[in-house]
Coordinates of C-alpha atoms and ligand atoms in Angstrom, one line a residue:
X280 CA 27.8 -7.1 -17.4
X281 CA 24.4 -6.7 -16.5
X282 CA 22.5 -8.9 -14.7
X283 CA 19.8 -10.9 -15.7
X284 CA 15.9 -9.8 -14.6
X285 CA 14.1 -12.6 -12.7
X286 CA 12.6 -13.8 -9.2
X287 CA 16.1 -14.2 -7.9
X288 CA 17.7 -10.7 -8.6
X289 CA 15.0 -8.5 -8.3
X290 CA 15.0 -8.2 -4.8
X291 CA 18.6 -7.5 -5.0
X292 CA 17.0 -4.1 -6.0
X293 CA 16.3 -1.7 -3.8
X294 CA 12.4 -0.9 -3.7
X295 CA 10.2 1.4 -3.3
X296 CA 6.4 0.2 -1.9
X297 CA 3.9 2.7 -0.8
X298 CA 0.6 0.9 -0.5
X299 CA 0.7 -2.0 1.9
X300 CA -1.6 -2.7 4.5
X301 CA 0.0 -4.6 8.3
X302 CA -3.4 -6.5 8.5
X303 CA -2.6 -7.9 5.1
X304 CA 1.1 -9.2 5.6
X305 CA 1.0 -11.4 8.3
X306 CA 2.9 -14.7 8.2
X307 CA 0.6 -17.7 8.7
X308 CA 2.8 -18.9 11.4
X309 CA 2.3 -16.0 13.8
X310 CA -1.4 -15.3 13.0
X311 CA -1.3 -19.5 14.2
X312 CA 0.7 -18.1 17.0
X313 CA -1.4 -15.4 17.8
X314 CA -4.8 -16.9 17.3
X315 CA -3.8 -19.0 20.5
X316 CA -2.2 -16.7 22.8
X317 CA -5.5 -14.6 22.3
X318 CA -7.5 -17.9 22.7
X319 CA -9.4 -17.3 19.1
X320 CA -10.6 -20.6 18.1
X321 CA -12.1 -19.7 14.9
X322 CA -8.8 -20.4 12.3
X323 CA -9.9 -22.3 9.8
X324 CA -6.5 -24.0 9.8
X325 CA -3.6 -24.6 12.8
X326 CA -1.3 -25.4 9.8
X327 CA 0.9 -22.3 8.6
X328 CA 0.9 -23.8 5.2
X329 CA -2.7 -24.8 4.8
X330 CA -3.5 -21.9 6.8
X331 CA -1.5 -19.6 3.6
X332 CA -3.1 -21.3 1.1
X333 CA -6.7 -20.9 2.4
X334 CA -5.9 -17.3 2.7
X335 CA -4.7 -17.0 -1.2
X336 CA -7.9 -19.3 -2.3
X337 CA -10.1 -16.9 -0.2
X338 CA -8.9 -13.5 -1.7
X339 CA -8.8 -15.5 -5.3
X340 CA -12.7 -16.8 -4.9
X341 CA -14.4 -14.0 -6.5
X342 CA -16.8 -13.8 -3.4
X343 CA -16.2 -10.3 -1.5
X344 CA -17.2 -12.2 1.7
X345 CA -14.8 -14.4 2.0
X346 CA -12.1 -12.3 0.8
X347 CA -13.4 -9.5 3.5
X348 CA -13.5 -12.8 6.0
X349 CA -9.4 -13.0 5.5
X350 CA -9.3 -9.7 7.5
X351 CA -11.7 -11.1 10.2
X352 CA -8.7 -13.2 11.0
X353 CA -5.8 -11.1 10.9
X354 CA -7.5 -8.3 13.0
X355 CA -9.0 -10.5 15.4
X356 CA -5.6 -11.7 16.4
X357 CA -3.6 -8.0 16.3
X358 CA -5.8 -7.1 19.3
X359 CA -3.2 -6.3 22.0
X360 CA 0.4 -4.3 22.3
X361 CA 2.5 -7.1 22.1
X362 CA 0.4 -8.4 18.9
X363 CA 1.1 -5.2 16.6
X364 CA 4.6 -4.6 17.5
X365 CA 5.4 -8.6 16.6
X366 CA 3.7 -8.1 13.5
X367 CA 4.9 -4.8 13.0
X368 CA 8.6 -6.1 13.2
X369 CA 8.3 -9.2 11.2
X370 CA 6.7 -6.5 8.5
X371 CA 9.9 -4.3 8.2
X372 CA 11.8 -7.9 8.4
X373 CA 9.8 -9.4 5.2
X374 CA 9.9 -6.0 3.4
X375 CA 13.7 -5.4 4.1
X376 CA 14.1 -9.1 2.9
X377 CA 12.6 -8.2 0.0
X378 CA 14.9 -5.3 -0.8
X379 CA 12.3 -3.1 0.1
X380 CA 14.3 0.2 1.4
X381 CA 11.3 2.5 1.9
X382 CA 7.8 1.5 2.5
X383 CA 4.9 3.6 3.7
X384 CA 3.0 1.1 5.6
X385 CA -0.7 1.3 7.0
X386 CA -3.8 0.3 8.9
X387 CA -6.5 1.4 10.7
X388 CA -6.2 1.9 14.4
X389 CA -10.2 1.8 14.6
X390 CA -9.8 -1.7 14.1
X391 CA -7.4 -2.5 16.6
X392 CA -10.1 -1.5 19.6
X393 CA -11.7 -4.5 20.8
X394 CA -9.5 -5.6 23.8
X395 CA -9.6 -2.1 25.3
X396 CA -6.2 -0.5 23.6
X397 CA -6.9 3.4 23.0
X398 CA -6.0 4.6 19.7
X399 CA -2.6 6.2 21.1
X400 CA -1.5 3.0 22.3
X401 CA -2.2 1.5 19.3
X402 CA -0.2 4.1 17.0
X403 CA 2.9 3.3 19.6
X404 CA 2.3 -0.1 19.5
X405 CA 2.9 -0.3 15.8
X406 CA 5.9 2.5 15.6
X407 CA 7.4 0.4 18.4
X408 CA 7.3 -2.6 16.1
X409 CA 8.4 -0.5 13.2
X410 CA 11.5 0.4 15.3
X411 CA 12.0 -3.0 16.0
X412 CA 12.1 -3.9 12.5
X413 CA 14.3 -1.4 11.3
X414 CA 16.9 -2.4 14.1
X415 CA 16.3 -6.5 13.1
X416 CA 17.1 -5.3 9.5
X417 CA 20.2 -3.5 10.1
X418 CA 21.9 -6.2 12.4
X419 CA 21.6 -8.3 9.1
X420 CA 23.1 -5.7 6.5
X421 CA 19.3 -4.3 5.3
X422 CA 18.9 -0.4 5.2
X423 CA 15.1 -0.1 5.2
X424 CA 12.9 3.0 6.6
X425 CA 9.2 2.6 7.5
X426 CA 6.9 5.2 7.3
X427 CA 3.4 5.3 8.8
X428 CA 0.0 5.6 7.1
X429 CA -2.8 5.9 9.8
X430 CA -6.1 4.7 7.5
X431 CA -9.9 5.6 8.6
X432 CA -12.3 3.2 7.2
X433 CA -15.3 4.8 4.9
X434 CA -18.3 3.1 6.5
X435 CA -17.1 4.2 10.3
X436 CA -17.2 8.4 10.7
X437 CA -14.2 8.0 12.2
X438 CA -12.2 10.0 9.8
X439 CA -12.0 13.4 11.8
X440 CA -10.8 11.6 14.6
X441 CA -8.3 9.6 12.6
X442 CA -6.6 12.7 10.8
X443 CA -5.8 13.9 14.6
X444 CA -4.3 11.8 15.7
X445 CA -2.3 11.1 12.4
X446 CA -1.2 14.8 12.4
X447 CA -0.2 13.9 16.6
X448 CA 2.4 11.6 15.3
X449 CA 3.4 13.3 12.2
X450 CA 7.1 14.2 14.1
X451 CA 7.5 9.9 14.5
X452 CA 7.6 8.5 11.4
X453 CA 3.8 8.8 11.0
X454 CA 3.9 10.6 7.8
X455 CA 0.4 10.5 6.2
X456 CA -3.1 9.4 6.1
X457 CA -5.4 7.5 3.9
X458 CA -9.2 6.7 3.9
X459 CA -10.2 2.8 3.3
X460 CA -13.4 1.1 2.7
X461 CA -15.7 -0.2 0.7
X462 CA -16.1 2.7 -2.5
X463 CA -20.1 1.8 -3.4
X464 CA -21.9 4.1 -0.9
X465 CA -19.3 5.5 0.6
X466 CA -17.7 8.9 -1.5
X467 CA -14.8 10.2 0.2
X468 CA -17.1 13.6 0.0
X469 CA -18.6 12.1 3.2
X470 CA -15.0 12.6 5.2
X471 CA -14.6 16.2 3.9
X472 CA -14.0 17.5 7.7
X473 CA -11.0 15.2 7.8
X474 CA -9.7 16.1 4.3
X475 CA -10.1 20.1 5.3
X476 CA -8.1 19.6 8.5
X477 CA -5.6 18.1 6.8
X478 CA -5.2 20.6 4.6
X479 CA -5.2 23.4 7.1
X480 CA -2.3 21.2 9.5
X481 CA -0.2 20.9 6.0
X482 CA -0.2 17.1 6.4
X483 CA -0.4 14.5 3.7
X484 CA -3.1 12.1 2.1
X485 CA -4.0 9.5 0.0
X486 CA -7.1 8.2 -0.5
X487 CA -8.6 4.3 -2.2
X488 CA -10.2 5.6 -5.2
X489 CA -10.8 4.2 -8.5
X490 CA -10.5 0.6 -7.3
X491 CA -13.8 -1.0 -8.3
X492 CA -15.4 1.8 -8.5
X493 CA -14.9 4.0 -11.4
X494 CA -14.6 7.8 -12.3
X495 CA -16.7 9.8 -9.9
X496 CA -14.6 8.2 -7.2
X497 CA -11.3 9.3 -8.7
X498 CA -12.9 12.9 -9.3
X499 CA -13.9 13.5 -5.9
X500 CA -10.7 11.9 -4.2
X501 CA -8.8 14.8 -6.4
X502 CA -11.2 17.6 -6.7
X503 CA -13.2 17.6 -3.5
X504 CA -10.9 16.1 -0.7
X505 CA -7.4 17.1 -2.5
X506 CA -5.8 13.9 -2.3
X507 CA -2.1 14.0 -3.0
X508 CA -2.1 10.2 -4.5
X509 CA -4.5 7.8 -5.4
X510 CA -4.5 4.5 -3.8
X511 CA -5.5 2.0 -7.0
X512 CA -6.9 4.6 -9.6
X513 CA -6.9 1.6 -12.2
X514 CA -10.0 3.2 -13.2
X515 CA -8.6 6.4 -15.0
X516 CA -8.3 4.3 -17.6
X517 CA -11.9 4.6 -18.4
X518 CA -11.1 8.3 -19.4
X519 CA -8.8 6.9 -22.1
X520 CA -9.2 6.2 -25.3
X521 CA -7.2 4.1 -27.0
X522 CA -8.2 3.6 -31.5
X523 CA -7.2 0.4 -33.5
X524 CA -4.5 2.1 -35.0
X525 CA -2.9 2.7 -31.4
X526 CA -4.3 6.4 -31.1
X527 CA -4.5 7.4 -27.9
X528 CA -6.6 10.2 -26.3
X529 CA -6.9 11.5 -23.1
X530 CA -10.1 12.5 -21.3
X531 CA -10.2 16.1 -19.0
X532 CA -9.4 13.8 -15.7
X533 CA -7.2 11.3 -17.3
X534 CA -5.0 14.1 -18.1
X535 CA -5.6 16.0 -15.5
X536 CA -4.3 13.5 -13.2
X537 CA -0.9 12.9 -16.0
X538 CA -0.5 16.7 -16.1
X539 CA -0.5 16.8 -12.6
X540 CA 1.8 14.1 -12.0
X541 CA -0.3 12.6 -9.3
X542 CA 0.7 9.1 -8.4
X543 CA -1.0 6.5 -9.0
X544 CA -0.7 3.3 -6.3
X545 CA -1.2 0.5 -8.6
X546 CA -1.7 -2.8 -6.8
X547 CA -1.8 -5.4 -9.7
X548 CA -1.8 -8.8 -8.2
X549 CA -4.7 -7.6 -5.5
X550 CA -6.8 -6.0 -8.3
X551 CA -6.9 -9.6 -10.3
X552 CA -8.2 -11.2 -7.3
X553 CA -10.8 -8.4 -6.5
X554 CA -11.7 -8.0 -10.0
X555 CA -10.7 -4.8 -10.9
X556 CA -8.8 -6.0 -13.9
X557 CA -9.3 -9.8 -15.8
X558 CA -5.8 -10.2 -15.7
X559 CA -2.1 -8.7 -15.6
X560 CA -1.4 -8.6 -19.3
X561 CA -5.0 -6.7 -19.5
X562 CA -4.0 -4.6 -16.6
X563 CA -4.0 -0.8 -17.1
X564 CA -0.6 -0.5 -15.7
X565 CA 0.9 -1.4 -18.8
X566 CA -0.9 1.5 -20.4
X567 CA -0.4 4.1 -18.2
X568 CA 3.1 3.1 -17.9
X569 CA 3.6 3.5 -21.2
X570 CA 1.5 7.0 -21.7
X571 CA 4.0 8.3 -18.6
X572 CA 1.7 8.5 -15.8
X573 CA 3.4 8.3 -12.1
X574 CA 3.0 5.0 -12.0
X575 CA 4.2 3.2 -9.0
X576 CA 4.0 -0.4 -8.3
X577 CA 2.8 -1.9 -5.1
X578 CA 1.5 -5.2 -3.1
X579 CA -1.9 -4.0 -1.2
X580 CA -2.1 -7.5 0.7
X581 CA 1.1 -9.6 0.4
X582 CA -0.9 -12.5 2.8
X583 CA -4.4 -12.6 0.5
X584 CA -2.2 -12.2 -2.8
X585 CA 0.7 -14.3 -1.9
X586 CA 3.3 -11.5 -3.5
X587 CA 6.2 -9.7 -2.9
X588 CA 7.1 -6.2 -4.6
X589 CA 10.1 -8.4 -6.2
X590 CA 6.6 -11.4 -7.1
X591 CA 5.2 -8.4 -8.6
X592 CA 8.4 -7.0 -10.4
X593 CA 8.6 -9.5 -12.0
X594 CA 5.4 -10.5 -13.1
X595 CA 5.6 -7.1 -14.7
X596 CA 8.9 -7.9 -15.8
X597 CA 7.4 -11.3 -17.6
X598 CA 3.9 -9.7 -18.8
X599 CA 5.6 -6.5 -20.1
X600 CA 9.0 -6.8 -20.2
X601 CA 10.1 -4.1 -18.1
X602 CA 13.9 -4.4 -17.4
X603 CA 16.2 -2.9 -14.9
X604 CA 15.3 0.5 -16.3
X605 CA 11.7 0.4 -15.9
X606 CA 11.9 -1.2 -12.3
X607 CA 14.4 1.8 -11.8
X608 CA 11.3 4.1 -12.9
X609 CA 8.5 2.7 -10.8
X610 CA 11.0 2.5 -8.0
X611 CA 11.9 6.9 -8.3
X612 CA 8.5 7.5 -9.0
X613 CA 7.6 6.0 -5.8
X614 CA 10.2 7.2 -4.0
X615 CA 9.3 11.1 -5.2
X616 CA 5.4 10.3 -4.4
X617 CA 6.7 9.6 -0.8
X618 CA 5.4 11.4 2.0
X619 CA 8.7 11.9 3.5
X620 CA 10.5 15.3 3.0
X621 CA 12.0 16.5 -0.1
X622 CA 15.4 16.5 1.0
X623 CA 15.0 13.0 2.2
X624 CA 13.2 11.4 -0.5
X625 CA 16.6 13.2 -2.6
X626 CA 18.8 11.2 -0.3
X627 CA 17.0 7.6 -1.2
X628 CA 17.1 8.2 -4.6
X629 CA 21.0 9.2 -4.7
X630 CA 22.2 7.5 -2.3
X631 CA 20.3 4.3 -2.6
X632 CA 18.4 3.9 -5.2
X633 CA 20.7 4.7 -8.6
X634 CA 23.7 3.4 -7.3
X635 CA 21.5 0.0 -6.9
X636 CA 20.4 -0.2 -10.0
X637 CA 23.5 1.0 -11.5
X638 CA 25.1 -2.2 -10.4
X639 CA 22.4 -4.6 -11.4
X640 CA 22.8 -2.6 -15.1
X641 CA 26.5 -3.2 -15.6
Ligands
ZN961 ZN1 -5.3 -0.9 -0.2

């Protein structure tokens, strides 16, 4: 008998997430915690839970201050070793909660600077909290792997710098790179060096495109830098035409990037609160789900947007409803876009994955 979708049972799936940022899944209580072993007065709450809900109001205002304000917060507190690998741990703990089996996880080391730690002690920092995780997990019964993302923000010039020392830890779990920012004024053409070493050192990358910024971005992310995924890329729906009769056509990019299978890291909870879309059931994910893009479904900020991957399965589930079979989908599409290795992204899917939702099916 199969069982019945819902908040309860989807995170008896296993999952698939590979856009989610460390500096946007804290838990209130430990940036509370941190905030006063660091001696950083300037919470605007010591409550966990009012401290939560000023966070989700923030990210919901509309105003790009305050939502860029949330961050403020979280970094300022994840300044020293034994801040990143807590928050590292209690990351793989929430995720492999969750049912989360795989998640590609990142940040930006650059950010991470201002009490002295280099960026190599930074990386270890966070693998050694990954570690952590993974071994927290399995003492409870959870099978989840983390693998790392090291981001370079767009406004910094970092990016050269960045790819180093992402390719550096390549043989630990570091298993990709991404470039972050704000889009407006920033094209990824201006990180080109870092994009071209890549390349050359056969690593992977994904880049923010196609957020709030529209088609240029997601042209140059593919065409110029090479990305192999693009984080967002809600945007490509602009190349899409859809007629009242339900005709659809696709535009050279639009099906360039179908054709192509690139994945697309589709954050729909974060993009309501940054406005890329007016709401889920408007949200292009339905339609690109439905024309067979590589869809995959992810959280961005599970602090800001107060979601899970199993809060945003099933919003999906609700909106469009996806059952066990379509979660099954977004979950091996994300699991094929991984940046682990072939063989190993095989295993997941066998071994994990089907057999999962095999049971839930019935
Ligand atoms: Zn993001």
């Amino acid at each position: 008998m199969s069982t019945p979708v819902s908040l309860d049972t989807i995170p008896l799936a296993p999952k698939v997430l590979l856009h989610d940022h460390l500096d946007g899944g804290l838990r209130p209580q430990t940036v509370i915690d941190l905030a006063r072993a660091a001696g950083y007065d300037q919470l605007p709450s010591e409550r966990a839970d009012e401290l939560g809900e000023w966070f989700i109001a923030s990210a919901d205002s509309g105003s790009l201050e305050r939502y860029l304000e949330t961050f403020s917060h979280t970094v300022a507190v994840m300044q020293t070793h034994e801040a990143l690998v807590r928050v590292a741990a209690e990351c793989v703990e929430d995720l492999a909660a969750d049912g989360v089996v795989y998640a590609e996880v990142r940040y930006a080391p650059e950010l991470f600077q201002e009490r002295g730690l280099t960026l190599d002690e930074i990386v270890c920092a966070v693998q050694d909290g990954f570690r952590e995780g993974e071994r927290r997990a399995a003492e409870v019964g959870k099978s989840i792997r983390i693998g790392t993302l090291l981001c370079a923000m767009r406004q910094n010039a970092r990016s050269a710098e960045i790819a180093e020392l992402a390719v550096r830890y390549r043989d630990v779990e570091v298993v990709g790179f991404d470039i972050a920012g704000p889009e407006a004024g920033f094209p990824p053409t201006r990180n080109l060096d870092a994009f071209e070493y890549l390349r050359q050192q056969n690593a992977h990358f994904t880049v923010h495109a196609g957020e709030a910024f529209g088609l240029p971005s997601i042209w140059e992310a593919l065409q110029h830098c090479g990305t192999e995924r693009l984080g967002h890329g809600v945007r490509i729906v602009d190349d899409i035409k859809v007629d009242d009769n339900g005709g659809v056509q696709l535009g050279r990019l639009a099906s360039y990037v179908r054709d192509r299978r690139i994945p697309l890291e589709m954050c729909p909870s974060s993009n309501l609160q940054t406005g890329a879309a007016p709401s889920i059931a408007e949200h292009p994910v339905g339609l690109l789900a439905d024309l067979r893009f590589r869809v995959t479904v992810n959280t961005d900020n599970r602090l800001m947007s107060h979601c899970s991957l199993s809060s945003e399965f099933a919003v999906l589930h609700e909106t469009f409803g996806y059952g066990w079979t379509d979660l099954q989908w977004f979950t091996v599409n994300a699991m094929k876009s991984s940046f682990l290795g072939f063989d190993e992204r095989l295993e997941i899917i066998n071994n994990l994955i089907k057999p999962g939702y095999a049971s839930l099916i019935g």
